Amino acid sequence: MSELPPLIEPQQLEPLLGRDNLLVVDLSKGTTHQQLHIPGAVFLEYERIIA
C-alpha cells in the first residue's frame, strides 16, 4: 500500500478498512463515536491532544 495522507475522504477510506497496517483515529465527540464510529476506529479525545 502506498503511503496515505493523514486526512482522506470517506470514499478513499472505505476500500482500505480492515487492513492490518491502517489506524483510523476518531476525534469526534464521545457520544458521536459511540453511535456512529467507523468500525475499528480508535477514539481519541481531541481535548487531550491540544492540552
Short mmCIF file of N, CA, C and O in Angstrom, two decimals:
data_model
loop_
_atom_site.label_atom_id
_atom_site.label_comp_id
_atom_site.label_asym_id
_atom_site.label_seq_id
_atom_site.Cartn_x
_atom_site.Cartn_y
_atom_site.Cartn_z
N MET A 1 0.85 -1.17 0.00
CA MET A 1 0.00 0.00 0.00
C MET A 1 0.89 1.23 0.00
O MET A 1 1.83 1.34 0.77
N SER A 2 0.58 2.17 -0.84
CA SER A 2 1.34 3.41 -0.87
C SER A 2 0.97 4.24 0.36
O SER A 2 -0.07 4.07 0.97
N GLU A 3 1.85 5.17 0.71
CA GLU A 3 1.61 6.00 1.88
C GLU A 3 0.42 6.92 1.65
O GLU A 3 0.29 7.55 0.61
N LEU A 4 -0.45 7.00 2.66
CA LEU A 4 -1.64 7.84 2.57
C LEU A 4 -1.42 9.15 3.30
O LEU A 4 -0.68 9.20 4.28
N PRO A 5 -2.09 10.21 2.88
CA PRO A 5 -2.03 11.46 3.64
C PRO A 5 -2.78 11.27 4.96
O PRO A 5 -3.62 10.36 5.08
N PRO A 6 -2.53 12.12 5.96
CA PRO A 6 -3.19 11.96 7.26
C PRO A 6 -4.72 12.09 7.19
O PRO A 6 -5.41 11.45 7.96
N LEU A 7 -5.22 12.88 6.28
CA LEU A 7 -6.66 13.04 6.12
C LEU A 7 -7.07 12.61 4.72
O LEU A 7 -6.48 13.04 3.74
N ILE A 8 -8.07 11.74 4.66
CA ILE A 8 -8.58 11.30 3.36
C ILE A 8 -10.11 11.35 3.39
O ILE A 8 -10.73 11.42 4.45
N GLU A 9 -10.70 11.29 2.23
CA GLU A 9 -12.15 11.32 2.09
C GLU A 9 -12.73 9.93 2.37
O GLU A 9 -12.03 8.91 2.19
N PRO A 10 -14.00 9.86 2.79
CA PRO A 10 -14.62 8.56 3.08
C PRO A 10 -14.54 7.58 1.91
O PRO A 10 -14.32 6.38 2.12
N GLN A 11 -14.68 8.08 0.70
CA GLN A 11 -14.62 7.19 -0.47
C GLN A 11 -13.24 6.55 -0.62
O GLN A 11 -13.11 5.44 -1.13
N GLN A 12 -12.19 7.27 -0.19
CA GLN A 12 -10.84 6.73 -0.25
C GLN A 12 -10.60 5.72 0.87
O GLN A 12 -9.85 4.77 0.71
N LEU A 13 -11.26 5.93 2.00
CA LEU A 13 -11.05 5.08 3.17
C LEU A 13 -11.75 3.74 3.05
O LEU A 13 -11.18 2.71 3.43
N GLU A 14 -12.94 3.74 2.55
CA GLU A 14 -13.76 2.53 2.55
C GLU A 14 -13.05 1.27 2.03
O GLU A 14 -13.08 0.23 2.69
N PRO A 15 -12.39 1.31 0.89
CA PRO A 15 -11.75 0.08 0.41
C PRO A 15 -10.53 -0.35 1.24
O PRO A 15 -10.05 -1.47 1.12
N LEU A 16 -10.05 0.53 2.11
CA LEU A 16 -8.87 0.22 2.92
C LEU A 16 -9.22 -0.35 4.29
O LEU A 16 -8.35 -0.89 4.99
N LEU A 17 -10.48 -0.24 4.71
CA LEU A 17 -10.87 -0.71 6.03
C LEU A 17 -10.58 -2.19 6.20
O LEU A 17 -10.77 -2.98 5.29
N GLY A 18 -10.10 -2.55 7.38
CA GLY A 18 -9.78 -3.94 7.67
C GLY A 18 -8.33 -4.30 7.44
O GLY A 18 -7.91 -5.40 7.82
N ARG A 19 -7.55 -3.41 6.87
CA ARG A 19 -6.12 -3.70 6.67
C ARG A 19 -5.38 -3.60 7.99
O ARG A 19 -5.65 -2.72 8.81
N ASP A 20 -4.45 -4.50 8.21
CA ASP A 20 -3.70 -4.54 9.46
C ASP A 20 -2.83 -3.32 9.67
O ASP A 20 -2.57 -2.94 10.80
N ASN A 21 -2.37 -2.70 8.61
CA ASN A 21 -1.44 -1.58 8.74
C ASN A 21 -2.14 -0.22 8.67
O ASN A 21 -1.51 0.79 8.38
N LEU A 22 -3.43 -0.18 8.95
CA LEU A 22 -4.20 1.05 8.90
C LEU A 22 -4.73 1.38 10.29
O LEU A 22 -5.33 0.53 10.95
N LEU A 23 -4.52 2.60 10.73
CA LEU A 23 -5.05 3.06 12.00
C LEU A 23 -5.97 4.25 11.72
O LEU A 23 -5.52 5.27 11.20
N VAL A 24 -7.23 4.11 12.07
CA VAL A 24 -8.20 5.19 11.92
C VAL A 24 -8.42 5.78 13.31
O VAL A 24 -8.80 5.08 14.24
N VAL A 25 -8.18 7.08 13.44
CA VAL A 25 -8.35 7.78 14.71
C VAL A 25 -9.59 8.66 14.61
O VAL A 25 -9.70 9.48 13.72
N ASP A 26 -10.49 8.45 15.56
CA ASP A 26 -11.74 9.21 15.60
C ASP A 26 -11.59 10.33 16.62
O ASP A 26 -11.42 10.08 17.81
N LEU A 27 -11.66 11.58 16.17
CA LEU A 27 -11.54 12.74 17.05
C LEU A 27 -12.89 13.41 17.31
O LEU A 27 -12.94 14.53 17.80
N SER A 28 -13.96 12.70 17.02
CA SER A 28 -15.29 13.27 17.24
C SER A 28 -15.62 13.29 18.73
O SER A 28 -14.85 12.81 19.56
N LYS A 29 -16.77 13.82 19.07
CA LYS A 29 -17.23 13.79 20.46
C LYS A 29 -17.50 12.34 20.86
O LYS A 29 -17.83 11.51 20.02
N GLY A 30 -17.35 12.06 22.15
CA GLY A 30 -17.53 10.69 22.64
C GLY A 30 -18.88 10.09 22.29
O GLY A 30 -18.96 8.93 21.90
N THR A 31 -19.94 10.89 22.43
CA THR A 31 -21.28 10.37 22.11
C THR A 31 -21.42 10.07 20.62
O THR A 31 -22.05 9.09 20.25
N THR A 32 -20.81 10.89 19.79
CA THR A 32 -20.84 10.65 18.35
C THR A 32 -20.09 9.37 18.02
O THR A 32 -20.56 8.55 17.23
N HIS A 33 -18.94 9.18 18.63
CA HIS A 33 -18.16 7.97 18.38
C HIS A 33 -18.95 6.72 18.77
O HIS A 33 -18.96 5.74 18.03
N GLN A 34 -19.61 6.76 19.92
CA GLN A 34 -20.37 5.60 20.38
C GLN A 34 -21.47 5.23 19.40
O GLN A 34 -21.76 4.05 19.19
N GLN A 35 -22.07 6.22 18.77
CA GLN A 35 -23.21 5.97 17.89
C GLN A 35 -22.83 5.75 16.43
O GLN A 35 -23.48 4.99 15.72
N LEU A 36 -21.77 6.44 15.96
CA LEU A 36 -21.53 6.49 14.51
C LEU A 36 -20.10 6.19 14.08
O LEU A 36 -19.72 6.53 12.97
N HIS A 37 -19.29 5.57 14.94
CA HIS A 37 -17.87 5.41 14.59
C HIS A 37 -17.64 4.46 13.41
O HIS A 37 -18.47 3.59 13.13
N ILE A 38 -16.53 4.65 12.78
CA ILE A 38 -16.09 3.76 11.72
C ILE A 38 -15.62 2.47 12.39
O ILE A 38 -14.87 2.52 13.36
N PRO A 39 -16.05 1.32 11.91
CA PRO A 39 -15.61 0.06 12.53
C PRO A 39 -14.09 -0.03 12.62
O PRO A 39 -13.39 0.24 11.65
N GLY A 40 -13.60 -0.33 13.80
CA GLY A 40 -12.17 -0.45 14.02
C GLY A 40 -11.48 0.85 14.38
O GLY A 40 -10.29 0.85 14.70
N ALA A 41 -12.20 1.96 14.36
CA ALA A 41 -11.60 3.26 14.67
C ALA A 41 -11.26 3.34 16.15
O ALA A 41 -11.97 2.83 17.00
N VAL A 42 -10.16 4.01 16.44
CA VAL A 42 -9.72 4.25 17.81
C VAL A 42 -10.18 5.65 18.20
O VAL A 42 -9.93 6.61 17.49
N PHE A 43 -10.85 5.74 19.35
CA PHE A 43 -11.35 7.03 19.81
C PHE A 43 -10.25 7.76 20.58
O PHE A 43 -9.59 7.19 21.44
N LEU A 44 -10.06 9.02 20.27
CA LEU A 44 -9.10 9.87 20.97
C LEU A 44 -9.76 11.21 21.21
O LEU A 44 -10.21 11.86 20.26
N GLU A 45 -9.85 11.61 22.47
CA GLU A 45 -10.48 12.89 22.79
C GLU A 45 -9.59 14.02 22.27
O GLU A 45 -8.43 14.13 22.63
N TYR A 46 -10.18 14.86 21.43
CA TYR A 46 -9.44 15.97 20.83
C TYR A 46 -8.82 16.86 21.90
O TYR A 46 -7.69 17.31 21.76
N GLU A 47 -9.54 17.08 22.98
CA GLU A 47 -9.04 17.94 24.06
C GLU A 47 -7.73 17.42 24.64
O GLU A 47 -6.90 18.18 25.11
N ARG A 48 -7.52 16.13 24.62
CA ARG A 48 -6.29 15.54 25.18
C ARG A 48 -5.07 15.83 24.32
O ARG A 48 -3.96 15.90 24.83
N ILE A 49 -5.26 15.99 23.02
CA ILE A 49 -4.09 16.22 22.18
C ILE A 49 -3.75 17.69 22.05
O ILE A 49 -2.67 18.03 21.58
N ILE A 50 -4.69 18.57 22.42
CA ILE A 50 -4.38 20.00 22.33
C ILE A 50 -3.99 20.60 23.68
O ILE A 50 -3.58 21.73 23.75
N ALA A 51 -4.16 19.82 24.75
CA ALA A 51 -3.82 20.31 26.09
C ALA A 51 -2.32 20.41 26.28
O ALA A 51 -1.54 19.75 25.71
#
